[in-house]
Amino acid sequence: MSERGTEEQLRNRAAAVYRRLAAWWELNARDLPWRFGRATPWGVLVSEVMSQQTQMSRVVPYWMDWMRVWPDAAALAEAPTAEVITAWGRLGYPRRALRLQECARVVAEQYGNELPRTYEELVALPGVGDYTASAVLSFAFGERIAVIDTNIRRVLSRVFLGVESRGGAASRAERELAARVLPGEGREREAPGSSSGVCANADAGVACNVRHVPHEPSAIWNQAVMELGATVCTAQAPQCGDCPLRDMCAFLAAGLPGLGESRTRPRQRFQGTDRQVRGIVLNALRRSAVQAARGVAGGQSSGAGASGAVPRSRIERLWPDQVQLDACIASLDEDGLLEMMPDGSLRLPVG
Ligand code: SF4
């Protein structure tokens, strides 16, 4: 593209890319359980929160279990916090679980257990930022709104501008491009028998295996561009030979200049990090909470009390660097992810 091109040329080009992508999406979209109108808007929001910094394929079993136990905001709002942290399992960044529960409480109490439908209301919910609010409006409600995440920025930049998207915060130019190439209003998306734009089974909290189409073109666009970025047009190794846009891509035509260059720092190794230590501590508390909940006598033999509290002596054996361990325990306490008992033992929050 170019920025030199006229608006009409850009629109025509975007329309051609849309047709190609929509056909590709129809055949190649991963069959994730919250897609194709099979989940409630709340279920879509849960999937988006879980997918932040965690691969979607890893999220699926957690999402399935989570939605079975807490199918709506009201159910999650009332759940014991320790169970919420335990169910988050190894999804990582467990503060997200607490924020999601805070969000559930607001939705249950202030919105009658239904997600609000405006950007302003969504983005005001705990733990919901620009991306999640836009994604829910597009994927769950079919609203025409540009969704901007790393994958979408990379694909749009490559295809239309012929340059590498180099990470960091989304620039104004990237936001403008995303808005300019977004398809216009289109076909009605509501599935037959549905009162809220999702499958009637999903409305009733029942698992559904049927794909409900059609979607709004803008929703197909957002999901298809994101999916292409996640599975084909990846950051370091785009599979251009298998790409449906290979004859329309300015980046490929230019010889993939600066492929993989990024202005963000390389990801920190995990081994030895505070993230690893926090995870080890939380896993010990989760195991203990599960044992306590099951009334397993092993609680005594393994050092876990009836409340699920793990004795300090056992905590200290979890990590050799006691200074780092203490700092991580303090940060988990600050985040509300554990409780320190008067005798120094630790447990998941009771609430
Ligand atoms: S042709 Fe290559 S660089 Fe262009 S969108 Fe497809 S995978 Fe990405």
Coordinates of C-alpha atoms and ligand atoms in Angstrom, one line a residue:
M1 CA 0.0 0.0 0.0
S2 CA 0.5 2.0 0.5
E3 CA 0.0 5.2 2.1
R4 CA 0.5 6.7 -1.4
G5 CA -2.5 4.8 -2.7
T6 CA -5.9 6.4 -2.7
E7 CA -8.6 5.5 -0.2
E8 CA -10.6 3.8 -2.9
Q9 CA -7.6 1.6 -4.0
L10 CA -7.1 0.6 -0.4
R11 CA -10.7 -0.3 0.1
N12 CA -10.7 -2.4 -3.1
R13 CA -7.6 -4.1 -2.0
A14 CA -9.0 -4.8 1.5
A15 CA -12.2 -6.2 -0.1
A16 CA -10.2 -8.6 -2.2
V17 CA -8.1 -9.6 0.9
Y18 CA -11.4 -10.1 2.8
R19 CA -12.8 -12.5 0.2
R20 CA -9.7 -14.6 0.2
L21 CA -9.4 -14.6 4.0
A22 CA -13.1 -15.4 4.6
A23 CA -12.8 -18.5 2.4
W24 CA -9.6 -19.5 4.2
W25 CA -11.2 -19.0 7.6
E26 CA -14.2 -21.1 6.7
L27 CA -11.9 -24.1 6.0
N28 CA -9.0 -23.5 8.4
A29 CA -10.2 -21.9 11.5
R30 CA -9.3 -23.9 14.6
D31 CA -12.5 -25.4 16.1
L32 CA -12.2 -23.7 19.5
P33 CA -15.3 -24.2 21.7
W34 CA -16.0 -20.5 22.2
R35 CA -16.1 -19.8 18.5
F36 CA -18.9 -19.8 16.0
G37 CA -21.6 -18.6 18.3
R38 CA -21.3 -21.6 20.6
A39 CA -20.5 -19.6 23.8
T40 CA -22.2 -16.8 25.6
P41 CA -20.7 -13.4 25.6
W42 CA -19.4 -14.1 29.1
G43 CA -17.8 -17.3 27.8
V44 CA -16.1 -15.3 25.1
L45 CA -14.8 -12.9 27.6
V46 CA -13.4 -15.7 29.8
S47 CA -11.7 -17.2 26.7
E48 CA -10.1 -13.8 25.9
V49 CA -8.8 -13.3 29.4
M50 CA -7.4 -16.8 29.6
S51 CA -5.7 -16.4 26.2
Q52 CA -3.8 -13.3 27.2
Q53 CA -0.2 -14.5 27.3
T54 CA -1.3 -18.1 27.0
Q55 CA -1.7 -20.1 23.8
M56 CA -5.3 -20.8 22.8
S57 CA -4.7 -24.5 22.3
R58 CA -3.5 -24.7 26.0
V59 CA -6.5 -22.7 27.1
V60 CA -9.2 -25.1 25.8
P61 CA -9.3 -27.7 28.6
Y62 CA -9.1 -25.0 31.3
W63 CA -11.9 -23.0 29.6
M64 CA -14.1 -26.2 29.3
D65 CA -13.7 -27.1 33.0
W66 CA -14.1 -23.4 34.1
M67 CA -17.4 -22.9 32.1
R68 CA -18.8 -26.2 33.3
V69 CA -18.3 -25.2 37.0
W70 CA -19.0 -21.4 36.6
P71 CA -21.1 -21.0 33.5
D72 CA -21.9 -17.3 34.1
A73 CA -20.6 -14.3 35.9
A74 CA -22.9 -14.8 38.9
A75 CA -21.6 -18.3 39.5
L76 CA -18.0 -17.1 39.4
A77 CA -18.8 -14.1 41.6
E78 CA -19.8 -16.5 44.4
A79 CA -17.0 -19.0 44.0
P80 CA -14.4 -19.3 46.8
T81 CA -11.3 -17.5 45.8
A82 CA -9.1 -20.5 46.6
E83 CA -11.1 -22.6 44.1
V84 CA -10.7 -19.9 41.5
I85 CA -6.9 -19.8 41.9
T86 CA -6.8 -23.6 41.9
A87 CA -8.9 -23.8 38.7
W88 CA -6.6 -21.3 37.0
G89 CA -4.0 -24.1 37.2
R90 CA -1.0 -23.5 35.0
L91 CA -2.4 -20.8 32.8
G92 CA 0.1 -18.4 34.2
Y93 CA -0.2 -14.8 35.5
P94 CA -2.7 -15.9 38.2
R95 CA -3.6 -12.3 39.0
R96 CA -5.8 -12.6 35.9
A97 CA -8.0 -15.1 37.8
L98 CA -8.6 -12.7 40.6
R99 CA -9.4 -9.8 38.2
L100 CA -11.8 -12.1 36.3
Q101 CA -13.6 -12.8 39.5
E102 CA -13.8 -9.1 40.3
C103 CA -15.2 -8.5 36.8
A104 CA -17.7 -11.3 37.4
R105 CA -18.9 -9.6 40.6
V106 CA -19.4 -6.3 38.8
V107 CA -21.3 -7.9 35.9
A108 CA -23.5 -9.9 38.3
E109 CA -24.3 -7.0 40.6
Q110 CA -24.4 -4.0 38.3
Y111 CA -25.5 -5.6 35.0
G112 CA -27.9 -8.3 36.0
N113 CA -25.5 -11.1 35.1
E114 CA -25.3 -10.0 31.4
L115 CA -22.2 -8.5 29.9
P116 CA -22.7 -4.8 28.9
R117 CA -22.7 -4.1 25.1
T118 CA -20.9 -0.8 24.9
Y119 CA -17.1 -0.3 24.6
E120 CA -17.2 2.3 27.5
E121 CA -18.9 -0.1 29.9
L122 CA -16.8 -3.1 28.9
V123 CA -13.5 -1.3 29.2
A124 CA -14.5 0.0 32.7
L125 CA -14.8 -3.6 34.0
P126 CA -11.9 -4.9 36.2
G127 CA -9.2 -6.5 34.1
V128 CA -10.8 -5.6 30.7
G129 CA -8.6 -3.4 28.5
D130 CA -9.0 -2.1 25.0
Y131 CA -8.2 -5.4 23.3
T132 CA -10.6 -7.5 25.4
A133 CA -13.4 -5.0 25.1
S134 CA -13.0 -4.8 21.3
A135 CA -12.7 -8.6 21.0
V136 CA -15.9 -9.2 23.0
L137 CA -17.8 -6.6 21.0
S138 CA -16.6 -8.1 17.7
F139 CA -16.6 -11.8 18.4
A140 CA -19.6 -12.1 20.8
F141 CA -21.8 -9.2 19.8
G142 CA -20.9 -8.9 16.1
E143 CA -20.3 -5.1 16.5
R144 CA -18.2 -3.5 13.8
I145 CA -15.0 -2.5 15.6
A146 CA -11.4 -3.0 14.8
V147 CA -9.6 -5.4 17.1
I148 CA -5.9 -4.8 17.5
D149 CA -3.5 -7.3 18.9
T150 CA 0.0 -8.3 18.0
N151 CA -1.0 -10.8 15.4
I152 CA -3.4 -8.5 13.6
R153 CA -0.9 -5.7 13.6
R154 CA 1.7 -7.9 12.1
V155 CA -0.5 -9.3 9.3
L156 CA -2.0 -5.9 8.3
S157 CA 1.4 -4.2 8.4
R158 CA 2.9 -6.9 6.2
V159 CA 0.1 -7.3 3.7
F160 CA -0.9 -3.6 3.2
L161 CA 2.3 -1.7 4.1
G162 CA 4.9 -4.2 3.1
V163 CA 6.9 -3.6 6.3
E164 CA 7.5 -5.5 9.5
S165 CA 5.4 -4.5 12.6
R166 CA 8.0 -4.1 15.2
G167 CA 6.0 -4.6 18.4
G168 CA 5.7 -2.2 21.3
A169 CA 2.6 -0.2 21.8
A170 CA 0.2 0.1 18.8
S171 CA 1.0 3.2 16.8
R172 CA -1.6 5.7 15.6
A173 CA -0.8 4.6 12.0
E174 CA -1.5 1.0 12.9
R175 CA -4.8 1.8 14.5
E176 CA -5.8 4.0 11.5
L177 CA -4.9 1.2 9.1
A178 CA -6.9 -1.4 11.1
A179 CA -9.9 0.9 11.0
R180 CA -9.6 1.7 7.3
V181 CA -9.4 -1.9 6.1
L182 CA -12.2 -3.2 8.4
P183 CA -15.1 -4.5 6.3
G184 CA -18.4 -2.7 6.5
E185 CA -21.7 -3.7 8.0
G186 CA -23.1 -6.9 6.6
R187 CA -25.3 -9.9 7.0
E188 CA -27.3 -10.5 10.1
R189 CA -25.3 -12.8 12.5
E190 CA -28.0 -13.9 14.9
A191 CA -28.5 -17.7 15.1
P192 CA -32.0 -19.1 14.8
G193 CA -33.7 -19.5 18.1
S194 CA -31.2 -17.2 19.9
S195 CA -32.2 -14.3 22.0
S196 CA -28.7 -12.8 22.5
G197 CA -26.9 -13.5 19.2
V198 CA -25.4 -16.8 20.3
C199 CA -26.6 -20.3 20.0
A200 CA -29.6 -21.1 22.0
N201 CA -27.7 -24.0 23.6
A202 CA -25.0 -21.6 24.7
D203 CA -27.6 -19.3 26.1
A204 CA -28.8 -22.2 28.2
G205 CA -25.3 -23.2 29.3
V206 CA -25.4 -26.4 27.2
A207 CA -22.4 -27.6 25.2
C208 CA -23.0 -27.2 21.4
N209 CA -21.1 -28.8 18.6
V210 CA -22.8 -26.9 15.7
R211 CA -21.1 -24.0 14.0
H212 CA -23.5 -21.1 13.8
V213 CA -22.9 -18.9 10.7
P214 CA -22.9 -16.4 9.2
H215 CA -21.0 -13.8 11.2
E216 CA -20.6 -10.2 10.6
P217 CA -17.9 -9.5 8.0
S218 CA -16.0 -7.4 10.4
A219 CA -16.0 -10.2 13.0
I220 CA -14.9 -12.7 10.4
W221 CA -12.2 -10.3 9.4
N222 CA -10.9 -9.7 12.9
Q223 CA -10.8 -13.4 13.7
A224 CA -9.4 -14.5 10.3
V225 CA -6.6 -12.0 10.4
M226 CA -5.8 -12.9 13.9
E227 CA -5.8 -16.6 13.1
L228 CA -3.6 -16.1 10.1
G229 CA -1.1 -14.3 12.3
A230 CA -1.2 -17.1 14.9
T231 CA -0.9 -20.0 12.6
V232 CA 0.6 -18.9 9.2
C233 CA 2.0 -15.4 9.2
T234 CA 4.0 -15.9 12.4
A235 CA 6.6 -13.4 13.7
Q236 CA 9.7 -15.3 12.9
A237 CA 8.8 -17.9 10.3
P238 CA 5.8 -17.0 8.1
Q239 CA 4.7 -19.9 5.9
C240 CA 4.3 -17.8 2.8
G241 CA 4.0 -20.8 0.6
D242 CA 0.8 -21.9 2.4
C243 CA -0.6 -18.4 2.8
P244 CA -3.9 -17.5 1.1
L245 CA -2.6 -14.0 0.7
R246 CA 0.7 -14.8 -0.9
D247 CA -0.1 -13.1 -4.3
M248 CA -1.5 -10.1 -2.5
C249 CA 1.1 -9.5 0.2
A250 CA 3.3 -6.4 -0.1
F251 CA 5.8 -7.8 2.4
L252 CA 6.4 -11.0 0.5
A253 CA 6.6 -9.0 -2.8
A254 CA 9.3 -6.8 -1.2
G255 CA 11.3 -9.9 -0.1
L256 CA 10.3 -9.9 3.6
P257 CA 12.5 -7.0 4.6
G258 CA 13.6 -6.9 8.2
L259 CA 11.7 -10.2 8.9
G260 CA 11.3 -10.8 12.7
E261 CA 12.9 -7.5 13.7
S262 CA 11.3 -6.3 16.9
R263 CA 11.7 -3.3 19.1
T264 CA 10.5 -5.2 22.2
R265 CA 13.0 -7.0 24.4
P266 CA 13.5 -10.7 23.9
R267 CA 11.4 -12.8 26.2
Q268 CA 13.1 -13.4 29.6
R269 CA 14.1 -17.0 30.2
F270 CA 11.7 -18.6 32.7
Q271 CA 14.2 -20.7 34.7
G272 CA 15.1 -19.0 37.9
T273 CA 12.8 -16.1 37.5
D274 CA 10.4 -14.7 40.1
R275 CA 7.6 -16.1 37.8
Q276 CA 8.9 -19.5 38.3
V277 CA 9.2 -19.2 42.0
R278 CA 5.7 -17.7 42.3
G279 CA 4.4 -20.6 40.3
I280 CA 6.1 -23.1 42.5
V281 CA 4.7 -21.6 45.7
L282 CA 1.2 -21.3 44.3
N283 CA 1.3 -24.9 43.0
A284 CA 2.2 -26.1 46.5
L285 CA -0.7 -24.1 48.0
R286 CA -3.1 -25.4 45.3
R287 CA -2.2 -29.0 46.0
S288 CA -2.6 -28.5 49.7
A289 CA -6.0 -26.8 49.2
V290 CA -7.2 -29.7 47.0
Q291 CA -6.0 -32.2 49.6
A292 CA -7.8 -30.2 52.4
A293 CA -11.0 -30.0 50.3
R294 CA -11.0 -33.7 49.8
G295 CA -10.4 -34.3 53.4
V296 CA -7.4 -36.5 52.6
A297 CA -5.5 -37.6 55.6
G298 CA -2.3 -36.8 53.6
G299 CA -2.9 -33.3 54.7
Q300 CA -1.4 -34.2 58.0
S301 CA 1.3 -36.5 56.7
S302 CA 2.3 -34.0 54.0
G303 CA 2.4 -31.2 56.4
A304 CA -0.8 -29.5 55.2
G305 CA -3.2 -28.4 57.9
A306 CA -7.0 -29.0 57.7
S307 CA -7.3 -25.4 56.4
G308 CA -5.0 -26.2 53.5
A309 CA -2.2 -24.1 55.1
V310 CA 1.3 -25.2 54.2
P311 CA 3.8 -25.0 57.1
R312 CA 6.6 -22.5 56.8
S313 CA 9.2 -25.2 57.0
R314 CA 7.8 -26.9 53.9
I315 CA 7.6 -23.6 52.1
E316 CA 11.3 -22.9 52.7
R317 CA 12.2 -26.2 51.1
L318 CA 10.5 -25.1 47.8
W319 CA 13.3 -22.9 46.6
P320 CA 17.0 -22.6 47.7
D321 CA 17.3 -18.8 47.5
Q322 CA 15.4 -17.7 50.6
V323 CA 15.7 -14.0 49.8
Q324 CA 14.0 -14.5 46.4
L325 CA 11.5 -16.8 47.9
D326 CA 10.5 -14.3 50.5
A327 CA 10.2 -11.5 47.9
C328 CA 8.0 -13.7 45.8
I329 CA 5.8 -14.7 48.8
A330 CA 5.4 -11.0 49.6
S331 CA 4.4 -10.2 46.0
L332 CA 1.9 -13.0 46.0
D333 CA 0.5 -11.7 49.2
E334 CA 0.3 -8.2 47.7
D335 CA -1.6 -9.5 44.7
G336 CA -4.1 -11.2 47.0
L337 CA -3.1 -14.7 45.8
L338 CA -2.3 -16.1 49.2
E339 CA -2.8 -15.6 52.9
M340 CA -0.1 -15.6 55.5
M341 CA -1.1 -17.2 58.8
P342 CA 0.1 -16.0 62.2
D343 CA 2.4 -19.0 62.5
G344 CA 4.0 -18.3 59.2
S345 CA 2.2 -20.9 57.2
L346 CA 0.6 -20.0 53.9
R347 CA -2.6 -20.9 52.2
L348 CA -4.8 -19.8 49.3
P349 CA -7.1 -16.9 50.2
V350 CA -10.4 -17.9 51.8
G351 CA -13.2 -15.8 50.5
Ligands
SF4_1 S1 2.5 -14.0 2.3 FE1 3.9 -14.4 4.0 S2 4.3 -12.4 5.0 FE2 2.5 -12.2 3.6 S3 0.7 -12.5 4.9 FE3 1.2 -14.4 4.0 S4 2.6 -15.5 5.5 FE4 2.5 -13.3 6.0

